[in-house]
Every structure is written in structure tokens, then in C-alpha cells.
Amino acid sequence: MADQNTEEIDKHELMAKYDKESAFRTNLGPWGWVTLIIGAALTIFQLYTAFYGSKVSLIQGAIHLGAGLSLVYLLYPIKPSMTKRRGVPWYDALLAIAALLSNYYIIYNYDHLINEAIIFGFTAVDQIVATAGIILLLEATRRVVGLPIVIIAILALLYGLFGQFIPIIGHAGYDWPSLATEMFFSSSSIFGIPIQISSTYIYLFLFFGVILVKTNIGQFFNDIALRLTGKYTGGTAKAAVAASGLQGMVSGSSVANTVGSGSFTIPMMKNAGFKPHFAAASEAAASTGGQIMPPIMGAAAFIMASYTGVPYNEIILIAIIPAVLYFSGVFMGTHFEARKQGILGLAKEQLPNTKNLIKRLDLFAPLVIIVGFLLAGYTPTFAALFAIFVAFIISFFRKETRMTFRGIVNLLEEGARTALPVIAACATAGIIAGTVTTTGLGPKIAGGIIDLAQGQFFLVMVFTMVACIILGMGLPTTANYVVTATMAAPALLAFDVPVIAVHMFVFYFGIVADITPPVCLAAYAGAGIAKANPMKAGVTAVKLAIAAFIIPYMFVSQPILLLQGDANAVNVSIAVITAMLGMMAISSSLIGYYVNTLNWIERIVLIIGGILLVYPDIKFSLAGLVVFGVITTMQLLQGKSDKKEQQTS
């Protein structure tokens, strides 16, 4: 038990180091009761409005954000180094009250704000409350999410204030009272689409994820993945990839998933013979991929549905092929590395018992229900509510997951705690999105990117990719998507590209920032567990996840991969097969091993062949197939030659 407690402490400290949302107070003292009451009340409110219908967006958002920010100030200290201090300082208690009151001011003065203030103008009190609300939001976001998104939001506010002094992309400019009240009292900025989605769908799905954790479904995923892949070459790494992908789709955080599943999978991979940096990289690549795995996709899919007008149940179908291609690429990388290192699979007695797994198959029921209801056309709210109910019932099937009344209350509080980073990030992202919309910054950035690329579509994609990776560094999934969708997507929308393809493009490249050096937080977290070189782990993660850097170009050029355009069975099959072969060629080249060890000439040729295979033109794909076939033949002949030499020696 002592060892288990030590392990949990180490895991929390590691997550707190690389994941801002995990740097919370561990000893609240009597304040624990306050957070318990507020957190449980917020979850009950969300469940109630999901069942009986949401309130008007401004009031629903104000209750959601007010309770969320007050919890942030009670749970997250001003500096991460203060997490172990007992209790809550008086100033944080005051900030928690101020955050609650500034948002609930909207509820008490709703009629005035939407009627009188629009006609007669906002009062001095309104302006003070709006200013305080914005400041409190930014500070809370800094504590629970991190500084990068706060800096972008502040720059957005400065742009709104001083646009008249900015050349080329400037605008008329706003005075502070007008800007502050627009940001805090309208339904197009802080209380815009991101927080509206957060206060309805996202919260429910996050709470659903909390219940899944309580039913030990994470360990079940690990066991299923290990049973299915463990006996094959490099089985431990393949199991880690599969398990992390399954867990990642409900965790909502690349870093949290890396630490959560990596604490089990990384030591397992190291024991099997994988080098520490590779074990860290494969876990980080798989955990990051969990954010693009349907049905939840880091909760960004809900906002994507609102931004694009594509129904949510269609988005999760559209995202399947790219996700399969991504994880296939990571699988290939781990396979070639295992072959290169001579790492075999596990013995049968080391694998989880099949009978025990069958006894726990009911743990799949909530996921099957939520996916089934979504695909059947039910609303995300209904699907999430029903899945929550089923998962809650399942928790009583086993003694280890059965909850007491206090356990249920703690579960409700944990739902609120899990949602805090998303609440803060969505509200702050609303500042950025609101500024971009009200000032017309989006089209100006798009015009700048197009001018820089001199109208060349490929260069526009490259520059947009770079912008998304930079904007995505250090941002959680939902905020990441909101920022990239409002600031980077308009450049591609200027061309004849399907809207959903553009949004998936920026979404993918915003996500891979988690494994792209120098700010590759997921890789750093994995390296912390593996005790490996963080930068080496980051570079290796990019090699393994190379598909994520190729696939977005593919589905922009070949929208049939997103089931758009002429997406019949034949065309989709050809596109998927050539993409798979292309990624196999590129992956083996980057690892340096195919059937046998590759020399540098073979590696270069394989990369060329792989690029030709994924290029959206049948002539290029056939040429790539020929190149790949030649290298495959050479490798097979070399293998036969090596065997003969071994037999004669």
C-alpha cells in the first residue's frame, strides 16, 4: 500500500510538472468541504439542465463559468510550488468569491444587460464588473491552463484597443469600456460558442470520462490491448499504442493520458527491451493520437460541429479514416523498431487471462452505447446522459467500483474538477475568437498568409501548418482548436477546399504541437517516466507520428478520405491502401529498418516512394508503388542472402 501511495504521489508530481491542470492543492483542510459543495452543485446543475433543457446561453454560461472559476481559485495556488501548503490563502478565497459574483452579476442583471444597456449604454458598474471579470478569468486560466493562451488573449485585447496604430492588419480600434462590455456581456466572446458548448455537451462527456475511470475501464483497455497484441513482435509497444488510443479519446489531454497510461506501459516497454526514449516517444505519440480519435476527440468535435455546420454524428464518421491512418503509422513505427532491436512478443503466461477479460466485457457497454446512439442520430446530450446512467449502474456490479453516498458526492465533485481546465480555456479562447470576429482579423491574417505564399496553395498549407503548431504549443485541445480555427483556418478557406477538411487540417496540426519539439509536453511527460532525454523522446515521437504531418495534406488534397466528394467504396479503398503503403515506406525509412536494416540510399528512395504513394494522383501512386516494390524485392533478396551466409558459416 505504501508503494502504491508513493507511485500515485510521483505520478501527480510528474503531471503537475508538465500539465498545468494537475498542479492543484493536495491539502485543502476545511476548504475541502467548500470545493466539494460547489463542485457537486455544478455537476448536478449540468445534469439537471441536460435533462430538462438548458437556460438561455448567457445565464447558462455565467453559472458554468462562475462556479468553475471560483473552484480554480480554491484549488490552484498562485504558484505551483505552493500546492502542498495546507488550506486556502485569504486572498484566493476573496478571488473565488469575486469570480463567482462577477459572473452571477449577469444572472441578476440579465434584463438590464440585454435590454436597457443596449439602448442607453452600459453603466459605470457594468464596466467595472466586466473589467474585473476579464482579469479574474485570465488569472484563473493562467493557473489552470498555463501562460501561452493568456498571452494570446492579452495580445488579442491589445489589438482590439490599439488597432488604429497597427499597419496592414489594423482596424478602427475600440475604447476599453466598449471592448470590456462586449467581451463580458455578449454571447459572441467569453460567452460565445466555446463556453456554450462547454456548458452543455463537453461537461457531460468529461463527466462520462470520470465515471469510466471509476469503473477501472482504463486498466481494462490496457489488458484488452495487451491480450490482442502482446504475443506479436514488439507486442508491449503495440499494446501501449492501442491502449493509449482508447484511453486518450475520453481523457481530453495528451499529457494526462501519457502519464496515466504511461506509468504502466513505459516500464513494460523498457522491460521488453525498448530504449527509454523510444518507450517515452511511442506512449506520447499514441496518447496525442487519442485526441483525434472519435467519438470525443478531446471534446473539440462539439465545437467543430458548431463552427462548420456539420452534425456531430457526421464528424465522428468523417474522422475515422484519418485516425485509423494515424494509429497505423504509429503501429508500423513500433513494429519496425522492434524488428530492428530484435524484440519479440510476450509469452502466453504473461498475457492477461481471456476468461477474466470476458467477465469484464460489460465495461465496454457505456462506450458502445454512446457511439451507437450518436451514429443513430440522437443528440450528444441524450447519448451522454444515457451512457452516464449505464456507466453509473455498472459501477455497482463490482465491489471495487461500488460507491457509497460519499463516493457519489466525490464523483460529482471530480466531474467539476476535471472540467475546470476546459471551462477556463474555452472562456479565454472566446476572447480570442471574439476579437478576431469583431475586428475582422481572421480574413486579414488569411490574406497575409496567402500574400506570403504568393498565392501558391501548397505554400499556404505549409505556412498554415507552421502557424497551427506555434499557436497550439502549450494549449489544451479545445482551446487549441478554437484558436487555430479562428486565426489559421481562413487562409485555406480562401481556396476551394471543403470546410470540414480545412477545420480537420488545423485541428490535426494544433494537436501535434504536443509532440513537436521544442515544446513537446507529452513527450516531456513520457520522458519523465522513462527517465530518458526529453528532446530525444520528442524527436522520436515525431518520427513515429509522422502520419499526423502527412495525413492533413492528404485529406485537403483528397477529401474522399473525409468521405467528401466522390467518396465511393472503390475510391476510398484505393486512397486508404496507397496511404497505408506510403506511410509504411516513410515509417520504415525513418526507423532505418524494413525487412532488414536499410542503408542511407534505400532510406532516401523509400521516402520518395512513400511521398509518391500518398500523393493524390493515380500516376504518382503507381510510380511510388513501383519504387516501393523495388526496395521490397531488394530487401527480401538481401534477407535470403544473409540466411545463406549464416547457414554456410
XYZ file of C-alpha atoms in Angstrom:
649
model
C 0.000 0.000 0.000
C 2.862 2.370 0.826
C 4.456 1.646 -2.547
C 1.135 2.333 -4.293
C 0.736 5.654 -2.471
C 4.299 6.632 -3.378
C 3.596 5.755 -7.009
C 0.456 7.928 -7.007
C 2.390 10.847 -5.483
C 5.156 10.506 -8.086
C 2.572 10.381 -10.870
C 0.833 13.513 -9.567
C 4.125 15.409 -9.241
C 5.100 14.455 -12.792
C 1.731 15.553 -14.169
C 1.905 18.802 -12.212
C 5.314 19.491 -13.768
C 4.207 19.098 -17.391
C 0.445 19.554 -17.135
C -0.818 22.791 -15.570
C -4.235 21.352 -14.798
C -2.648 18.797 -12.455
C -0.885 21.409 -10.278
C -3.705 21.685 -7.731
C -3.668 21.880 -3.927
C -3.410 18.480 -2.290
C -4.305 19.568 1.268
C -7.317 21.879 1.343
C -8.158 21.384 5.006
C -11.670 22.627 5.863
C -11.889 24.265 2.432
C -12.284 20.781 1.025
C -15.935 20.909 2.079
C -16.437 24.154 0.142
C -14.959 22.730 -3.059
C -16.994 19.563 -2.541
C -20.247 21.523 -2.301
C -19.522 23.864 -5.226
C -18.190 21.064 -7.440
C -21.079 18.701 -6.721
C -23.603 21.523 -7.183
C -22.096 22.432 -10.570
C -22.287 18.834 -11.799
C -25.873 18.482 -10.572
C -26.759 21.728 -12.378
C -25.203 20.428 -15.603
C -27.060 17.120 -15.349
C -30.326 18.885 -14.495
C -30.153 21.285 -17.460
C -29.096 18.453 -19.763
C -32.215 16.519 -18.753
C -34.749 19.354 -18.531
C -33.242 21.795 -21.035
C -30.543 24.467 -20.866
C -31.184 28.046 -19.796
C -30.516 30.952 -22.178
C -26.885 30.877 -23.283
C -25.712 33.896 -21.256
C -27.200 32.630 -17.978
C -26.149 29.014 -18.576
C -22.619 30.201 -19.360
C -22.463 32.552 -16.359
C -23.423 29.803 -13.885
C -20.990 27.410 -15.564
C -18.079 29.872 -15.670
C -18.733 31.465 -12.265
C -18.675 28.154 -10.397
C -15.737 26.931 -12.461
C -13.538 29.984 -11.807
C -14.327 30.007 -8.088
C -13.158 26.381 -7.907
C -9.980 27.263 -9.793
C -9.039 29.873 -7.182
C -9.785 27.467 -4.341
C -7.892 24.552 -5.881
C -4.993 26.134 -7.790
C -2.433 28.309 -5.973
C -0.792 31.368 -7.452
C 2.420 29.346 -7.908
C 2.716 25.565 -8.480
C 5.300 25.378 -5.695
C 2.541 26.186 -3.176
C 0.387 23.116 -3.935
C 1.449 21.272 -0.763
C 0.575 24.082 1.647
C -2.436 23.393 3.835
C -5.662 25.297 3.282
C -6.530 28.215 1.004
C -4.971 31.692 1.491
C -7.376 34.517 2.290
C -6.665 36.302 -0.993
C -7.576 33.226 -3.056
C -10.799 32.882 -1.073
C -11.632 36.511 -1.921
C -10.772 35.926 -5.591
C -13.045 32.875 -5.609
C -15.924 34.972 -4.239
C -15.188 37.781 -6.706
C -15.148 35.325 -9.639
C -18.491 33.917 -8.512
C -20.103 37.338 -8.038
C -18.776 38.902 -11.263
C -20.356 36.125 -13.313
C -23.540 35.910 -11.302
C -23.935 39.671 -11.779
C -25.017 38.700 -15.298
C -27.809 36.496 -13.922
C -29.164 39.114 -11.507
C -28.986 41.904 -14.103
C -29.841 39.914 -17.202
C -32.818 42.034 -18.305
C -30.820 45.238 -17.844
C -27.839 43.895 -19.799
C -29.782 42.672 -22.825
C -32.368 45.458 -22.961
C -31.570 48.753 -21.202
C -27.801 48.635 -21.685
C -28.152 48.051 -25.417
C -30.279 51.191 -25.767
C -28.921 53.541 -23.086
C -25.394 52.191 -22.742
C -23.617 50.287 -20.004
C -23.298 51.870 -16.567
C -20.037 52.502 -14.724
C -20.806 49.490 -12.503
C -21.273 47.322 -15.599
C -17.889 48.420 -16.905
C -16.155 47.731 -13.589
C -17.712 44.263 -13.327
C -16.744 43.456 -16.928
C -13.156 44.563 -16.315
C -12.924 42.554 -13.110
C -14.482 39.523 -14.807
C -11.928 39.572 -17.630
C -8.979 39.943 -15.237
C -10.259 37.151 -12.990
C -10.756 34.896 -15.995
C -7.237 35.485 -17.335
C -5.586 34.858 -13.965
C -7.622 31.693 -13.383
C -6.693 30.468 -16.859
C -3.014 31.141 -16.169
C -3.226 28.968 -13.060
C -5.105 26.013 -14.512
C -4.125 26.037 -18.204
C -0.882 27.978 -18.465
C 0.561 31.221 -19.775
C 0.557 30.686 -23.601
C -3.202 31.070 -24.112
C -3.313 34.012 -21.677
C -0.603 35.812 -23.662
C -2.530 35.270 -26.893
C -5.722 36.576 -25.247
C -3.947 39.684 -23.916
C -2.468 40.346 -27.352
C -5.966 39.999 -28.798
C -7.296 42.584 -26.316
C -4.413 44.945 -27.098
C -5.135 44.518 -30.790
C -8.774 45.399 -30.115
C -7.726 48.528 -28.192
C -4.927 49.838 -30.399
C -5.872 48.545 -33.837
C -5.661 52.033 -35.317
C -1.904 52.119 -34.654
C -1.175 48.760 -36.315
C -0.185 48.843 -40.003
C -1.594 46.499 -42.675
C -3.828 44.419 -40.363
C -5.119 47.318 -38.251
C -8.702 48.479 -37.627
C -10.530 51.496 -36.184
C -9.899 50.474 -32.569
C -12.167 50.289 -29.500
C -12.110 52.161 -26.208
C -11.761 49.942 -23.117
C -15.342 50.300 -21.760
C -16.787 49.259 -25.135
C -14.340 46.393 -25.570
C -14.703 45.092 -21.996
C -18.508 45.091 -22.021
C -18.552 43.485 -25.480
C -16.222 40.745 -24.249
C -18.034 40.043 -20.970
C -21.711 40.730 -21.591
C -22.269 39.464 -25.129
C -22.810 35.926 -26.374
C -20.115 36.233 -29.039
C -16.922 36.464 -26.972
C -16.301 34.998 -23.497
C -19.807 33.535 -23.550
C -19.583 32.621 -27.220
C -19.709 29.221 -28.895
C -16.794 27.611 -26.965
C -18.260 28.245 -23.491
C -21.781 27.475 -24.732
C -20.587 24.067 -25.919
C -18.557 23.592 -22.724
C -21.604 24.316 -20.559
C -23.682 21.704 -22.365
C -22.083 18.827 -24.303
C -18.439 18.944 -23.205
C -19.134 18.879 -19.471
C -21.299 15.774 -19.857
C -18.655 13.906 -21.831
C -15.952 14.862 -19.349
C -18.134 13.600 -16.512
C -18.680 10.431 -18.529
C -14.891 10.023 -18.666
C -14.678 10.391 -14.867
C -17.191 7.581 -14.382
C -15.226 5.376 -16.784
C -12.150 5.904 -14.634
C -14.148 4.884 -11.561
C -15.135 1.632 -13.272
C -11.458 0.859 -14.000
C -12.059 0.888 -17.720
C -8.547 2.283 -18.272
C -6.945 -0.875 -16.916
C -9.439 -2.905 -18.929
C -8.257 -1.139 -22.104
C -4.658 -1.964 -21.184
C -5.499 -5.630 -20.630
C -7.516 -5.956 -23.854
C -4.750 -4.296 -25.892
C -2.062 -6.467 -24.307
C -4.079 -9.645 -24.924
C -4.624 -8.765 -28.594
C -1.107 -7.585 -29.485
C 1.221 -8.750 -26.724
C 2.286 -12.007 -28.373
C 3.471 -10.335 -31.587
C 6.818 -8.697 -32.386
C 7.240 -5.675 -30.111
C 3.871 -6.535 -28.564
C 4.335 -4.381 -25.470
C 4.747 -1.219 -27.573
C 1.809 -2.142 -29.801
C -0.327 -2.751 -26.727
C 0.681 0.663 -25.393
C -0.350 2.296 -28.662
C -3.746 0.591 -28.709
C -4.499 1.191 -25.024
C -3.414 4.831 -25.115
C -5.550 5.483 -28.173
C -8.608 4.054 -26.427
C -7.957 5.941 -23.196
C -6.988 9.144 -24.959
C -10.310 9.536 -26.682
C -12.003 10.050 -23.310
C -9.196 11.726 -21.330
C -9.134 15.052 -23.204
C -5.434 15.669 -22.505
C -2.342 14.329 -24.264
C -0.170 14.881 -21.200
C -2.649 13.393 -18.716
C -3.063 10.333 -20.907
C 0.703 9.962 -21.328
C 1.225 9.944 -17.578
C -1.899 7.933 -16.750
C -1.329 5.030 -19.137
C 2.420 5.577 -19.451
C 3.017 4.758 -15.794
C 2.015 1.197 -16.769
C 3.101 0.910 -20.416
C 6.508 2.642 -20.386
C 8.123 0.359 -17.752
C 6.589 -2.596 -19.601
C 8.207 -1.478 -22.877
C 11.562 -0.869 -21.201
C 11.493 -4.340 -19.628
C 10.812 -5.825 -23.072
C 13.988 -4.212 -24.422
C 12.890 -0.905 -25.943
C 15.205 2.031 -25.290
C 13.870 4.541 -22.733
C 13.497 7.417 -25.198
C 11.605 5.171 -27.638
C 9.253 3.909 -24.924
C 8.508 7.523 -23.941
C 8.033 8.549 -27.570
C 5.658 5.741 -28.508
C 3.479 6.446 -25.463
C 3.441 10.201 -26.204
C 2.612 9.631 -29.886
C -0.246 7.263 -29.048
C -1.600 9.460 -26.245
C -1.562 12.509 -28.506
C -3.361 10.480 -31.149
C -6.122 9.845 -28.648
C -7.143 13.487 -29.132
C -8.033 12.805 -32.777
C -9.791 9.505 -32.041
C -13.594 9.548 -32.411
C -16.042 9.835 -30.795
C -14.841 12.515 -28.359
C -11.650 13.882 -29.998
C -10.594 15.887 -26.960
C -14.065 17.491 -26.884
C -13.142 19.692 -29.887
C -15.549 17.795 -32.144
C -18.510 19.515 -30.455
C -17.129 22.978 -31.207
C -16.174 21.850 -34.718
C -19.802 20.906 -35.335
C -20.892 24.452 -34.428
C -18.162 26.158 -36.456
C -18.598 24.070 -39.606
C -22.317 23.318 -39.522
C -21.537 19.608 -39.944
C -23.579 17.497 -37.489
C -21.580 15.918 -34.682
C -22.583 12.373 -35.613
C -21.181 13.006 -39.114
C -17.920 14.424 -37.770
C -17.146 11.269 -35.807
C -17.619 9.238 -39.005
C -15.522 11.672 -41.046
C -12.688 11.430 -38.511
C -12.439 7.622 -38.551
C -10.189 7.094 -41.609
C -7.611 9.761 -40.626
C -7.482 8.332 -37.080
C -7.001 4.787 -38.384
C -4.224 6.001 -40.690
C -2.538 7.815 -37.804
C -2.512 4.838 -35.448
C -1.488 2.513 -38.272
C 1.533 4.748 -38.801
C 2.477 4.600 -35.106
C 1.979 0.817 -35.114
C 4.290 0.492 -38.112
C 6.973 2.558 -36.429
C 6.892 0.436 -33.282
C 6.929 -2.746 -35.390
C 9.993 -1.727 -37.407
C 11.816 -0.594 -34.264
C 11.039 -3.923 -32.567
C 12.342 -5.816 -35.609
C 15.433 -3.630 -35.638
C 16.112 -4.294 -31.946
C 15.104 -7.975 -32.123
C 12.324 -7.540 -29.540
C 9.849 -10.410 -29.592
C 6.361 -10.755 -28.119
C 5.428 -11.844 -24.610
C 4.953 -15.451 -23.548
C 1.351 -16.680 -23.223
C 1.548 -16.841 -19.430
C 2.491 -13.138 -19.337
C -0.688 -12.096 -21.129
C -3.992 -11.260 -19.388
C -6.342 -14.202 -18.944
C -9.011 -14.373 -21.643
C -11.715 -15.650 -19.289
C -11.152 -12.742 -16.900
C -11.413 -10.298 -19.800
C -14.687 -11.848 -20.958
C -16.091 -11.413 -17.439
C -15.380 -7.673 -17.720
C -16.831 -7.129 -21.208
C -19.695 -5.164 -19.655
C -17.183 -2.312 -19.233
C -17.451 -1.749 -22.969
C -21.203 -1.103 -22.687
C -21.030 2.670 -21.967
C -18.724 3.312 -24.936
C -20.803 1.125 -27.237
C -23.949 2.952 -26.129
C -22.540 6.433 -26.601
C -21.156 5.662 -30.068
C -24.281 3.736 -31.091
C -26.674 6.497 -30.029
C -24.584 9.177 -31.751
C -24.427 7.236 -35.010
C -28.161 6.571 -34.761
C -28.723 10.337 -34.874
C -29.521 11.069 -31.234
C -28.258 14.326 -29.773
C -24.892 14.317 -27.955
C -26.752 15.373 -24.794
C -29.058 12.360 -24.878
C -26.241 9.949 -25.778
C -24.003 11.257 -22.986
C -26.784 11.204 -20.371
C -27.775 7.635 -21.198
C -24.146 6.467 -21.253
C -23.527 8.173 -17.882
C -26.533 6.355 -16.434
C -25.344 2.973 -17.760
C -21.758 3.545 -16.551
C -23.075 4.548 -13.127
C -25.144 1.353 -12.888
C -22.173 -0.767 -13.998
C -20.069 0.696 -11.192
C -22.274 -1.238 -8.726
C -21.567 -4.606 -10.368
C -18.191 -4.969 -8.657
C -17.154 -4.448 -5.079
C -14.033 -2.456 -6.027
C -16.051 0.131 -8.028
C -19.234 0.182 -5.919
C -19.751 3.658 -4.412
C -21.164 4.853 -1.106
C -23.168 8.085 -0.813
C -19.940 9.971 -0.039
C -18.337 8.275 -3.023
C -21.130 9.516 -5.279
C -20.729 13.074 -3.970
C -16.972 12.835 -4.551
C -17.710 11.620 -8.064
C -19.844 14.711 -8.696
C -17.046 16.943 -7.398
C -14.465 15.112 -9.520
C -16.598 15.839 -12.580
C -16.304 19.562 -11.856
C -12.549 19.350 -11.170
C -11.968 17.563 -14.472
C -13.883 20.254 -16.360
C -12.016 23.263 -14.888
C -9.217 23.462 -17.495
C -11.761 23.182 -20.303
C -14.042 25.830 -18.763
C -11.205 28.331 -18.349
C -9.678 27.541 -21.738
C -12.978 27.841 -23.615
C -13.828 31.167 -21.966
C -10.375 32.615 -22.695
C -10.457 31.248 -26.225
C -13.729 33.141 -26.536
C -11.816 36.397 -26.001
C -9.534 35.492 -28.900
C -12.363 34.336 -31.159
C -14.464 37.387 -30.259
C -11.634 39.786 -31.093
C -10.909 38.042 -34.390
C -14.593 38.248 -35.336
C -15.362 41.817 -34.243
C -12.198 43.336 -35.744
C -12.083 41.258 -38.929
C -8.615 39.968 -38.040
C -9.229 36.470 -39.444
C -9.505 37.490 -43.112
C -6.520 39.840 -42.680
C -4.307 37.032 -41.345
C -5.547 34.807 -44.158
C -4.677 37.484 -46.685
C -1.214 37.869 -45.170
C -0.544 34.117 -45.369
C -1.748 33.998 -48.987
C 0.386 37.020 -49.930
C 3.427 35.491 -48.234
C 2.873 32.281 -50.199
C 2.288 34.333 -53.356
C -0.971 32.511 -53.873
C 0.663 29.057 -54.070
C -1.748 26.615 -52.436
C 0.915 24.207 -51.201
C 2.868 27.017 -49.527
C -0.355 28.310 -47.960
C -0.827 24.846 -46.416
C 2.765 24.837 -45.148
C 2.503 28.310 -43.606
C -0.874 27.420 -42.070
C 0.669 24.243 -40.624
C 3.501 26.238 -39.026
C 1.034 28.771 -37.621
C -1.113 25.985 -36.119
C 1.856 24.247 -34.490
C 3.051 27.531 -32.972
C -0.439 28.510 -31.808
C -1.018 25.002 -30.434
C 2.062 24.860 -28.216
C 1.006 24.611 -24.602
C -2.739 24.843 -25.295
C -5.306 22.207 -24.296
C -7.233 20.512 -27.094
C -10.427 22.580 -27.083
C -8.725 25.985 -26.813
C -6.167 24.808 -29.333
C -8.858 24.135 -31.902
C -10.765 27.385 -31.238
C -7.608 29.467 -31.713
C -6.408 27.682 -34.858
C -9.905 27.588 -36.367
C -10.388 31.346 -35.969
C -6.870 32.527 -36.786
C -5.377 29.998 -39.224
C -8.287 28.291 -40.993
C -9.451 31.351 -43.021
C -6.297 31.137 -45.177
C -7.280 27.708 -46.517
C -10.954 28.610 -46.737
C -9.988 31.162 -49.381
C -9.353 28.203 -51.710
C -11.850 25.677 -52.987
C -11.415 23.272 -50.058
C -14.323 21.653 -48.153
C -14.925 23.423 -44.839
C -14.614 20.223 -42.799
C -11.261 19.410 -44.465
C -9.893 22.841 -43.511
C -11.013 22.513 -39.904
C -9.610 18.993 -39.613
C -6.339 20.292 -41.091
C -5.869 22.980 -38.436
C -7.145 20.631 -35.714
C -4.532 17.982 -36.544
C -1.601 20.368 -36.641
C -2.690 22.089 -33.452
C -2.744 18.694 -31.724
C 0.696 17.517 -32.926
C 2.224 20.519 -31.173
C 2.118 18.271 -28.077
C 4.871 16.098 -29.575
C 6.676 18.639 -31.764
C 9.968 19.985 -30.331
C 10.842 22.277 -28.707
C 7.523 22.483 -26.769
C 6.511 18.806 -26.828
C 4.826 18.475 -23.441
C 3.504 14.934 -23.959
C 6.976 13.709 -24.932
C 8.498 15.506 -21.928
C 5.996 13.794 -19.612
C 6.772 10.396 -21.139
C 10.491 11.056 -20.807
C 9.966 11.860 -17.128
C 8.523 8.389 -16.548
C 11.098 6.641 -18.750
C 13.999 8.681 -17.313
C 15.026 9.493 -20.872
C 16.326 12.548 -22.739
C 13.199 14.714 -23.309
C 14.329 16.205 -26.624
C 15.362 12.798 -27.952
C 11.944 11.470 -26.962
C 10.291 14.395 -28.767
C 12.220 13.835 -31.999
C 11.430 10.108 -31.897
C 7.751 10.849 -31.243
C 7.668 12.969 -34.411
C 9.145 10.045 -36.368
C 6.513 7.681 -35.006
C 3.697 10.159 -35.552
C 4.896 11.214 -38.997
C 1.457 10.229 -40.321
C -0.024 13.213 -38.468
C 2.184 15.524 -40.530
C 1.189 13.854 -43.809
C -2.493 12.959 -43.382
C -3.804 16.587 -43.222
C -2.199 17.339 -46.599
C -3.784 14.163 -47.917
C -7.348 14.907 -46.873
C -7.134 18.511 -48.062
C -5.923 17.239 -51.451
C -8.079 14.076 -51.309
C -11.298 14.976 -49.447
C -12.579 11.435 -50.095
C -10.505 10.410 -47.045
C -13.004 12.510 -45.108
C -15.851 10.867 -47.032
C -16.355 14.063 -49.040
C -16.839 14.458 -52.780
C -16.747 11.296 -54.894
C -16.286 9.054 -51.853
C -17.494 5.713 -53.192
C -16.148 2.408 -51.872
C -13.623 1.955 -54.706
C -12.112 5.446 -54.484
C -11.913 5.390 -50.697
C -10.314 1.912 -50.711
C -7.659 2.959 -53.244
C -6.874 6.138 -51.298
C -6.594 4.254 -47.978
C -4.439 1.427 -49.417
C -1.987 3.786 -51.145
C -1.864 5.926 -47.992
C -1.082 2.872 -45.842
C 1.686 1.736 -48.205
C 3.087 5.248 -48.363
C 3.217 5.538 -44.581
C 4.807 2.098 -44.351
C 7.577 3.242 -46.705
C 8.148 6.527 -44.866
C 7.929 4.948 -41.404
C 10.451 2.201 -42.221
C 12.786 4.801 -43.709
C 12.685 6.986 -40.595
C 13.290 3.981 -38.307
C 16.027 2.628 -40.591
C 14.656 -0.884 -40.867
C 12.268 -2.694 -43.225
C 12.798 -6.400 -43.891
C 16.429 -5.812 -42.968
C 18.499 -2.818 -41.941
C 18.252 -0.024 -44.527
C 21.254 1.853 -45.875
C 21.013 5.589 -46.416
C 20.291 5.295 -50.149
C 17.401 2.888 -49.514
C 16.020 5.206 -46.851
C 16.009 8.184 -49.217
C 14.399 6.143 -52.003
C 11.736 4.835 -49.617
C 10.820 8.370 -48.530
C 10.469 9.394 -52.182
C 8.361 6.311 -52.893
C 6.217 6.969 -49.816
C 5.538 10.580 -50.835
C 4.583 9.427 -54.338
C 2.201 6.843 -52.876
C 0.329 9.353 -50.719
C 0.193 11.983 -53.496
C -3.426 12.295 -54.701
C -2.816 11.227 -58.288
C -3.013 7.652 -59.564
C 0.040 8.092 -61.833
C 2.210 9.220 -58.925
C 0.802 6.471 -56.702
C 1.674 3.817 -59.301
C 5.185 5.241 -59.589
C 5.511 5.122 -55.811
C 4.250 1.544 -55.810
C 6.967 0.573 -58.290
C 9.653 2.248 -56.159
C 8.337 0.555 -53.011
C 8.195 -2.790 -54.823
C 11.809 -2.488 -55.971
C 13.080 -1.766 -52.440
C 10.910 -4.590 -51.039
C 12.387 -7.042 -53.567
C 15.932 -5.884 -52.778
C 15.308 -6.277 -49.052
C 13.852 -9.786 -49.480
C 16.775 -10.881 -51.655
C 19.212 -9.440 -49.119
C 17.438 -11.395 -46.381
C 17.791 -14.653 -48.309
C 21.444 -13.901 -48.959
C 22.095 -13.224 -45.262
C 20.401 -16.531 -44.317
C 22.580 -18.469 -46.751
C 25.704 -16.836 -45.328
C 24.617 -17.750 -41.801
C 23.975 -21.356 -42.834
C 27.365 -21.750 -44.528
C 29.345 -20.055 -41.748
